[in-house]
PDB file of C-alpha atoms in Angstrom:
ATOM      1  CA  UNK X   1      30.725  26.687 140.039  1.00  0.00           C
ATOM      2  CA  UNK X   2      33.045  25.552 137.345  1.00  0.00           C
ATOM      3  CA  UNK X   3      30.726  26.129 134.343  1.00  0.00           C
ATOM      4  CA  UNK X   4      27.354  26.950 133.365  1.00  0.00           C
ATOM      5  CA  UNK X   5      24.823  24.640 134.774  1.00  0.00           C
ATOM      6  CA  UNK X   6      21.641  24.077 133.610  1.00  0.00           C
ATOM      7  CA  UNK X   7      18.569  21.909 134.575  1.00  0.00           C
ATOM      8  CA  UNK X   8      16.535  19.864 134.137  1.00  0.00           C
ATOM      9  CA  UNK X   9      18.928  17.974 131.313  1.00  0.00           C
ATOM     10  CA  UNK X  10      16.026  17.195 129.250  1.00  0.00           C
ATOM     11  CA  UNK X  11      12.416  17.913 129.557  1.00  0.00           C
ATOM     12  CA  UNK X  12       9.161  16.188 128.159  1.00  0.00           C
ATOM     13  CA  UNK X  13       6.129  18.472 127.802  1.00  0.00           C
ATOM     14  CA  UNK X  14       2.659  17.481 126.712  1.00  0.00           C
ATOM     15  CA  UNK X  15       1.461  20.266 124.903  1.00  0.00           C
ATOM     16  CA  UNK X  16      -0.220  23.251 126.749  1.00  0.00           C
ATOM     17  CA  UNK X  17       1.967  23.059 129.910  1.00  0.00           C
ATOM     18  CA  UNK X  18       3.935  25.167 131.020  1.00  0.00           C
ATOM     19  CA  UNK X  19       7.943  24.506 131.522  1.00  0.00           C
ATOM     20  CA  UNK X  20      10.687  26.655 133.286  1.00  0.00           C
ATOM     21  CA  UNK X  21      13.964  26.532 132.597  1.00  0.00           C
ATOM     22  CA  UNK X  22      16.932  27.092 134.841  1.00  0.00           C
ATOM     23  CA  UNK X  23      20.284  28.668 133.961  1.00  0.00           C
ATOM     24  CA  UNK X  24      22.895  28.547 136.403  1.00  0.00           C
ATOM     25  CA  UNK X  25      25.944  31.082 135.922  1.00  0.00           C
ATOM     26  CA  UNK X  26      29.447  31.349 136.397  1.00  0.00           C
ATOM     27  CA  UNK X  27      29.706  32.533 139.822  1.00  0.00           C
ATOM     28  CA  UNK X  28      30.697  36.719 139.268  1.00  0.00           C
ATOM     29  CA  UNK X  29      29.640  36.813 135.520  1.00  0.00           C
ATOM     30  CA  UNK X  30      27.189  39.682 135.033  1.00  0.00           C
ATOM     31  CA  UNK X  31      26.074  39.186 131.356  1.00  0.00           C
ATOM     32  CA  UNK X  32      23.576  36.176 130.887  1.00  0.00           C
ATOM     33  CA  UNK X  33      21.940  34.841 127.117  1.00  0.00           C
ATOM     34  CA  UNK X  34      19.962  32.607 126.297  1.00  0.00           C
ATOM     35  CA  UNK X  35      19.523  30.994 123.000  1.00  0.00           C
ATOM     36  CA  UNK X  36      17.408  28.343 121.140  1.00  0.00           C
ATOM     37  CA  UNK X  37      18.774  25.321 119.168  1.00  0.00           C
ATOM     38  CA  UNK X  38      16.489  23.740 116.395  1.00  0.00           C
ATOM     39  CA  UNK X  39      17.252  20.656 115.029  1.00  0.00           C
ATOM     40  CA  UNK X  40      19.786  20.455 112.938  1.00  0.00           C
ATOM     41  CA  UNK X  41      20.073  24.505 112.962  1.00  0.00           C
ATOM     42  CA  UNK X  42      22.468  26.558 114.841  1.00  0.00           C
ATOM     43  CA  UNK X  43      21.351  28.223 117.452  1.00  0.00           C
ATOM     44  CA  UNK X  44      19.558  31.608 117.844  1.00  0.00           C
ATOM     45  CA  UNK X  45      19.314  34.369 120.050  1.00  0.00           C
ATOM     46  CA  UNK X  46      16.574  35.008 122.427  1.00  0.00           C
ATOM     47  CA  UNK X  47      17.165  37.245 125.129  1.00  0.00           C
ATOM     48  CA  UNK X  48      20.264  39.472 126.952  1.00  0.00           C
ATOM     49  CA  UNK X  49      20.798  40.105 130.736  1.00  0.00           C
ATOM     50  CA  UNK X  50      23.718  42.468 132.654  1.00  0.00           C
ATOM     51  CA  UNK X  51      23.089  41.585 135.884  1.00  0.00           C
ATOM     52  CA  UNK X  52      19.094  41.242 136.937  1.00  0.00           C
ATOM     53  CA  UNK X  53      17.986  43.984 134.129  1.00  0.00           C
ATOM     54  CA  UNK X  54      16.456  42.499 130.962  1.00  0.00           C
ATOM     55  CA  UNK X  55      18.200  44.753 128.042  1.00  0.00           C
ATOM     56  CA  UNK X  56      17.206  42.968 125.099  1.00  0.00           C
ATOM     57  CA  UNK X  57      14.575  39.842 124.328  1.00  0.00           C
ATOM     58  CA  UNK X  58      14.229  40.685 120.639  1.00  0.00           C
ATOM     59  CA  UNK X  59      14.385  37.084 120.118  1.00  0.00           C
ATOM     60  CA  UNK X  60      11.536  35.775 122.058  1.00  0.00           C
ATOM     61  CA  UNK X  61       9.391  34.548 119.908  1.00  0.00           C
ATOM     62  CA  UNK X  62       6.195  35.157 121.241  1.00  0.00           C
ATOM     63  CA  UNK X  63       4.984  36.444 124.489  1.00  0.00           C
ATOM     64  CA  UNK X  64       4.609  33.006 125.393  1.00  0.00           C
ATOM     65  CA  UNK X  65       8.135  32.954 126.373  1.00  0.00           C
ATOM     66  CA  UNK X  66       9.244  34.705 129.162  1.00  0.00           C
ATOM     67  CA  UNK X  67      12.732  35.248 131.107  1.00  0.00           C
ATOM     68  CA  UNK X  68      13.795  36.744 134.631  1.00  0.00           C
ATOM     69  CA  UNK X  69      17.105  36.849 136.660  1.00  0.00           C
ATOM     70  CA  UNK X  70      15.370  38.541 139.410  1.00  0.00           C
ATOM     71  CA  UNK X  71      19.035  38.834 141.550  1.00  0.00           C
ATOM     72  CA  UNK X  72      21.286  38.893 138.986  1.00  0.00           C
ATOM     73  CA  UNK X  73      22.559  35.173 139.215  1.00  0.00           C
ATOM     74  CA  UNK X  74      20.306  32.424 138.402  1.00  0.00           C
ATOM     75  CA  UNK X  75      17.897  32.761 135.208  1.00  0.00           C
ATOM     76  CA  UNK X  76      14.735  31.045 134.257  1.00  0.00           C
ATOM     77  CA  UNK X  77      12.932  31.031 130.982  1.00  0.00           C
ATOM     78  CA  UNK X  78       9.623  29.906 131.135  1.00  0.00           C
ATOM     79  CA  UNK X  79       7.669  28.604 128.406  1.00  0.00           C
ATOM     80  CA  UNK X  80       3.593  29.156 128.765  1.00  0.00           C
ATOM     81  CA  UNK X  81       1.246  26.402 126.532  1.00  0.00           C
ATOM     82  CA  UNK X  82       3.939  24.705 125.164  1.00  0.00           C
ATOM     83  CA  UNK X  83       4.029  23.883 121.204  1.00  0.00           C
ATOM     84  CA  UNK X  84       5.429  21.179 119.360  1.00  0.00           C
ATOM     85  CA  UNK X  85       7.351  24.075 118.000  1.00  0.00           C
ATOM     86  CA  UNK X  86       9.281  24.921 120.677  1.00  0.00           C
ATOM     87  CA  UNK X  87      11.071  21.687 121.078  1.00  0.00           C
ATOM     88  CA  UNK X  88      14.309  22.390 120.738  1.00  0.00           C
ATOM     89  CA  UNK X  89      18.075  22.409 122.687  1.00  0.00           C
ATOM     90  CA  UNK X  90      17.491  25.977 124.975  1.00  0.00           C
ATOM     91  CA  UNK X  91      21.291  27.321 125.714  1.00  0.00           C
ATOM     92  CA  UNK X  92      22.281  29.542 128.271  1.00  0.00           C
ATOM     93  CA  UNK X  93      25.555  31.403 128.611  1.00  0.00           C
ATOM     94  CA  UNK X  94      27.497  34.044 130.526  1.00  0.00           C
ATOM     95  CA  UNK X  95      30.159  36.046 130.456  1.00  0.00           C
ATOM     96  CA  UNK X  96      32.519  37.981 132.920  1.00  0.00           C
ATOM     97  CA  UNK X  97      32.889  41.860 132.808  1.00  0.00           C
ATOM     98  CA  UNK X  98      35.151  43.509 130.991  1.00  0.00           C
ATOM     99  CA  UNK X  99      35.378  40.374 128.836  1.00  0.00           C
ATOM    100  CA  UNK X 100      34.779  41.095 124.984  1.00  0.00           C
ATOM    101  CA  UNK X 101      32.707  38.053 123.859  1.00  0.00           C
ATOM    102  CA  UNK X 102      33.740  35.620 126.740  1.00  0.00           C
ATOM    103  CA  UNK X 103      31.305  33.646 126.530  1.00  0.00           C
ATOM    104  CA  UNK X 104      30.785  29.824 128.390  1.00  0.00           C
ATOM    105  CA  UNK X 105      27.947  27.822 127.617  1.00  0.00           C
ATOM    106  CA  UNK X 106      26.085  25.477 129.477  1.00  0.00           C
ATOM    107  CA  UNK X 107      25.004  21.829 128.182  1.00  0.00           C
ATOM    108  CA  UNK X 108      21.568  22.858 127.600  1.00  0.00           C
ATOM    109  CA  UNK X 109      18.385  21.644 127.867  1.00  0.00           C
ATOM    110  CA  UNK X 110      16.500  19.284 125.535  1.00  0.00           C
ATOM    111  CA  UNK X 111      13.076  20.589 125.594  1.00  0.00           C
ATOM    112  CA  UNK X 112      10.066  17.855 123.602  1.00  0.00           C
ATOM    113  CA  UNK X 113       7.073  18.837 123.404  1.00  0.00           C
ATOM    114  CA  UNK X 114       4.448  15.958 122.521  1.00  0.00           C
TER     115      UNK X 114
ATOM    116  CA  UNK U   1      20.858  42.414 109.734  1.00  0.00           C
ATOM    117  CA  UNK U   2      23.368  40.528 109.350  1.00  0.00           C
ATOM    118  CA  UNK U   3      23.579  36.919 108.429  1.00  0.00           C
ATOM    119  CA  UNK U   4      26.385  33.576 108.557  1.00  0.00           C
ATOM    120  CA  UNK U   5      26.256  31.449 105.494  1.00  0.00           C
ATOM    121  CA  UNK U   6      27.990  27.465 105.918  1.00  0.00           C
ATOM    122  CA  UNK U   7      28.146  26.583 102.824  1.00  0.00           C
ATOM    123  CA  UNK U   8      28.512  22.722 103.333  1.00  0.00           C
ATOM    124  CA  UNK U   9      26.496  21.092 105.834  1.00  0.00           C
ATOM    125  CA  UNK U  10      28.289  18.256 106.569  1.00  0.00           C
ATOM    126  CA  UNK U  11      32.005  17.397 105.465  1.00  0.00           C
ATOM    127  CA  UNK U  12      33.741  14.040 105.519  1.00  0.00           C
ATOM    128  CA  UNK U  13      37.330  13.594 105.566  1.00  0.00           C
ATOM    129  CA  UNK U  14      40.125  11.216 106.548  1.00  0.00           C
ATOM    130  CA  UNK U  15      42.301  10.902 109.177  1.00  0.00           C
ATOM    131  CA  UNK U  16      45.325  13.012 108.767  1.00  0.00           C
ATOM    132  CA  UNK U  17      43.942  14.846 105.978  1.00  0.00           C
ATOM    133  CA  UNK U  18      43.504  18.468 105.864  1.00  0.00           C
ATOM    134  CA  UNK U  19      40.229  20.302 105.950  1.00  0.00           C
ATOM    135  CA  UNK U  20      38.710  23.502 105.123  1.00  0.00           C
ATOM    136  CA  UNK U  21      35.110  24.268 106.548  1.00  0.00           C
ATOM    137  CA  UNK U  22      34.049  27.575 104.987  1.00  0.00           C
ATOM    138  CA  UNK U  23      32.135  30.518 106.448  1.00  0.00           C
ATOM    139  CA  UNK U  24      30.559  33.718 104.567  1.00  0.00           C
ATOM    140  CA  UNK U  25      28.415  36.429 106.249  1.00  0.00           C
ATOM    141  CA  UNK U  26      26.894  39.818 105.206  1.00  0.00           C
ATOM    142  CA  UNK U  27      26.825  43.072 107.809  1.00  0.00           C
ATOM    143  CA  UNK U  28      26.790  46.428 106.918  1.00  0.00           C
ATOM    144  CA  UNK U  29      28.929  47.672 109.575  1.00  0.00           C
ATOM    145  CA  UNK U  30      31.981  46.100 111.143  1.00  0.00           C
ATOM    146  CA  UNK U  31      32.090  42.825 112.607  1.00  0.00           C
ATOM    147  CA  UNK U  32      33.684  40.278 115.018  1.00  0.00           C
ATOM    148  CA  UNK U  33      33.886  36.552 113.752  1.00  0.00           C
ATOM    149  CA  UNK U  34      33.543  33.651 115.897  1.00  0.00           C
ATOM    150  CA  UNK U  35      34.178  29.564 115.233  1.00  0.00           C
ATOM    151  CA  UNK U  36      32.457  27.510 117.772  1.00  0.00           C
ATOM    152  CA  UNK U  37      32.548  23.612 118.218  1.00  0.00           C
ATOM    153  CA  UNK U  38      29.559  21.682 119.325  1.00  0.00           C
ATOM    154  CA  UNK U  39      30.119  17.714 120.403  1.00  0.00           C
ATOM    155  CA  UNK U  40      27.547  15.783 120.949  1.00  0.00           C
ATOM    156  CA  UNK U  41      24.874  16.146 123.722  1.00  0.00           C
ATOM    157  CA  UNK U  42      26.937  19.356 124.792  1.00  0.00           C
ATOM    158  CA  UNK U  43      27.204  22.777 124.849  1.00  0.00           C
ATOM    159  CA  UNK U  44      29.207  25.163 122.206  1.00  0.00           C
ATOM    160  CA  UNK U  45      32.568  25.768 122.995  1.00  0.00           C
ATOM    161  CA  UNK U  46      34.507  28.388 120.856  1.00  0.00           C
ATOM    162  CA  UNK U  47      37.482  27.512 118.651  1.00  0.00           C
ATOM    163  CA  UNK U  48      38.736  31.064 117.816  1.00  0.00           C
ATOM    164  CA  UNK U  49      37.655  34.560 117.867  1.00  0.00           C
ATOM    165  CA  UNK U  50      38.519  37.658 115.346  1.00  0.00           C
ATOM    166  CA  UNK U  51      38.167  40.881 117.067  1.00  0.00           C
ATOM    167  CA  UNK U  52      40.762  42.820 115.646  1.00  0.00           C
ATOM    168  CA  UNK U  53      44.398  43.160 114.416  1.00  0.00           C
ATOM    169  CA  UNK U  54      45.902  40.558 112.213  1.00  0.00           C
ATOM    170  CA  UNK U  55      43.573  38.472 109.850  1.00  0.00           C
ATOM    171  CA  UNK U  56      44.902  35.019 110.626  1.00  0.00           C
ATOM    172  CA  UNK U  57      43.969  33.918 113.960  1.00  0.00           C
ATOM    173  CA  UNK U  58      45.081  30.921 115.841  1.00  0.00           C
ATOM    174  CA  UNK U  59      43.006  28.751 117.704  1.00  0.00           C
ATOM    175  CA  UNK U  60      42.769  25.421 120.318  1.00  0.00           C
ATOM    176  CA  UNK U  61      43.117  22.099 119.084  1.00  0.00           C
ATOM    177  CA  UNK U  62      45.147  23.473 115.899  1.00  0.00           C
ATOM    178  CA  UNK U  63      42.600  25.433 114.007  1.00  0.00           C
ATOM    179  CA  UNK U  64      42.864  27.965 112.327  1.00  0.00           C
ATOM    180  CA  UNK U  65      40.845  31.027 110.580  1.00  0.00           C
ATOM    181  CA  UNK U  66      41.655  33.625 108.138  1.00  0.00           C
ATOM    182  CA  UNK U  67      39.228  36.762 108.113  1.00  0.00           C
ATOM    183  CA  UNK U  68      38.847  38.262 104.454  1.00  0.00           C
ATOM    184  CA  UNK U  69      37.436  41.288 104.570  1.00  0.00           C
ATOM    185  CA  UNK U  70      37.216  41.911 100.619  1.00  0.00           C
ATOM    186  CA  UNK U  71      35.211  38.418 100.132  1.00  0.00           C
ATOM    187  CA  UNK U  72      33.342  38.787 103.747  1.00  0.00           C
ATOM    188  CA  UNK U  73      34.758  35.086 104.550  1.00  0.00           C
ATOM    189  CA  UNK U  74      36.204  33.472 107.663  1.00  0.00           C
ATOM    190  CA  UNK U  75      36.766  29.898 106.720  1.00  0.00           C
ATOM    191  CA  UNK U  76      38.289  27.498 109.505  1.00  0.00           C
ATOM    192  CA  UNK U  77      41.240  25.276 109.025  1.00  0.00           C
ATOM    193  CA  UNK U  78      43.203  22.888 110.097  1.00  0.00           C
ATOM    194  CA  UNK U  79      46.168  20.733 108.197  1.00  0.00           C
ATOM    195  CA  UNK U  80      45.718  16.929 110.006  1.00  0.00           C
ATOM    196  CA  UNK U  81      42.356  16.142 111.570  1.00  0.00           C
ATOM    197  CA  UNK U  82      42.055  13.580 113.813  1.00  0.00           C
ATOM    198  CA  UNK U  83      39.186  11.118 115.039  1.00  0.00           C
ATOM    199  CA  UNK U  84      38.437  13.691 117.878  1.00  0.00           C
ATOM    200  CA  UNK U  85      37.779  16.615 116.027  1.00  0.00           C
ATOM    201  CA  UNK U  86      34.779  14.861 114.687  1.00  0.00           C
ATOM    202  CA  UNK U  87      32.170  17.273 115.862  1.00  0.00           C
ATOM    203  CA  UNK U  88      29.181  19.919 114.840  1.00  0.00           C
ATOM    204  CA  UNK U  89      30.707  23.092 113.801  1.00  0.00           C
ATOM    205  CA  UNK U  90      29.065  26.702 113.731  1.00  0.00           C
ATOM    206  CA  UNK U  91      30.221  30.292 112.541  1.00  0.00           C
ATOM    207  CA  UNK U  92      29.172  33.117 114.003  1.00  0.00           C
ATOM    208  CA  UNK U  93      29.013  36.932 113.712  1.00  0.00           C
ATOM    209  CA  UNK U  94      28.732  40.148 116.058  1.00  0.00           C
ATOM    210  CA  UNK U  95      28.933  43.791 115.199  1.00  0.00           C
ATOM    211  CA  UNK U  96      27.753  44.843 119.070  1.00  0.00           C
ATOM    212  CA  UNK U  97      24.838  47.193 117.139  1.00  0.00           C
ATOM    213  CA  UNK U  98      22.526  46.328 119.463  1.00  0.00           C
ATOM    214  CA  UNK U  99      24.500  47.198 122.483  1.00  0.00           C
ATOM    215  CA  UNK U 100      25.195  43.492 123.765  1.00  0.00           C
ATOM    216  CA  UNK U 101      27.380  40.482 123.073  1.00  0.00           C
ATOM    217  CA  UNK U 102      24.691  38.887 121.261  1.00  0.00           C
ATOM    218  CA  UNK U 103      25.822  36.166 118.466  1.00  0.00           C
ATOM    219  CA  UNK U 104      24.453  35.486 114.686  1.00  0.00           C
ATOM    220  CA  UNK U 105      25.195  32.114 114.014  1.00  0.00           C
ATOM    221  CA  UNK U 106      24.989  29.907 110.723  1.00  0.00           C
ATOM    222  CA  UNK U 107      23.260  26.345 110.399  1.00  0.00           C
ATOM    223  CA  UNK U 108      26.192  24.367 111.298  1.00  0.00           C
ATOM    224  CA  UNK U 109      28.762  21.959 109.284  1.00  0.00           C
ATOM    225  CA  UNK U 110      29.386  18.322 110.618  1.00  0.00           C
ATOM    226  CA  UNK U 111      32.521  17.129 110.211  1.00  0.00           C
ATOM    227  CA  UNK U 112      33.116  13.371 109.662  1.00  0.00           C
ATOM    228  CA  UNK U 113      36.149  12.115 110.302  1.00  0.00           C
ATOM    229  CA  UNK U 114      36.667   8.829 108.640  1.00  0.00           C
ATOM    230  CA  UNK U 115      39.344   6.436 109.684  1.00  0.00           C
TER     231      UNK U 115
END
């Protein structure tokens, strides 16, 4: 595709369900991030993919959260018992090989958790 | 660790007026700078990257940014705003330590244009 597409848009939780998350890349792009947007906070890092292997998810923060890109396109983070905490704006990016810091984001998803 | 400090969180300004939005970080090895603009309801979409070579970079839209490495600052610029550029703003910072691409950023500046 053109861009980054994620889904759904936005997302309404009641808290204690579970939500996944879906990232889709730039068609050929082999590095994949995902980050997490607070309100009124920039946004912070969560978790690093080159093509399906996991290689850093330093950011997660708890094992509540939990990513996979299982063929090295399309990502999902899942979110287990959501918490009002974790509303927030989750981002997902990628970038091509043998690009330093090319990164294109997607539009996000609006995650509330009530 | 490294960190991004935005010193203003928001910034109003008038039309045709210049602006300044300024950036500090802190990293104990060497880093690459980043200025990345957020509109509303949408994703981040970067301004202008430092990875090397000479300190005053040149982005879209007309901004600017001028690494110091003495005062650890990489303020953004840009001498006539316009109603458009009314937007979120972040900073961020990479040293590739941890083996990826992955980006520090700071809380953000909003800049108000006003008419």
């Amino acid at each position: 595709g053109a861009g980054v597409s994620q889904s759904p848009r936005y997302k309404v939780a009641k808290r204690g369900q579970d939500v996944a998350l879906r990232c889709d890349p730039i068609s050929g792009h082999v590095s994949l991030f995902w980050y997490q947007q607070a309100l009124g906070q920039g946004p912070e890092f969560l978790t690093y993919f080159q093509n399906e292997a996991q290689l850093d998810k330093s950011g997660l923060p708890s094992d509540r959260f939990f990513a996979e890109r299982p063929e090295g396109s399309v990502s999902t983070l899942k979110i287990q018992r959501t918490q009002q905490e974790d509303s927030a704006v989750y981002l997902c990016a990628s970038s091509p090989p043998a690009s330093l810091y090319g990164y294109t984001f997607g539009s996000g998803t609006r995650l509330t958790v009530v | 660790a490294q960190s991004v400090t935005q010193l203003d969180s928001q910034v109003p300004v008038f039309e045709e007026a210049p602006v300044e939005l300024r950036c500090n970080y802190s990293s104990s090895v060497s880093v690459y700078l980043f200025w990345y603009v957020q509109y509303p309801n949408q994703g981040l979409q970067l301004l202008l990257k430092y990875l090397s070579g000479s300190t005053l970079v040149k982005g879209i839209n007309g901004f600017e940014a001028e690494f110091n490495k003495s005062q650890t600052s990489f303020h953004l610029r840009k001498p006539s705003v316009h109603i458009s550029d009314t937007a979120e703003y972040f900073c961020a910072v990479s040293d590739l330590s941890f083996g990826n691409e992955k980006l520090t950023f700071g809380t953000g500046t909003r800049l108000t244009i006003i008419p």
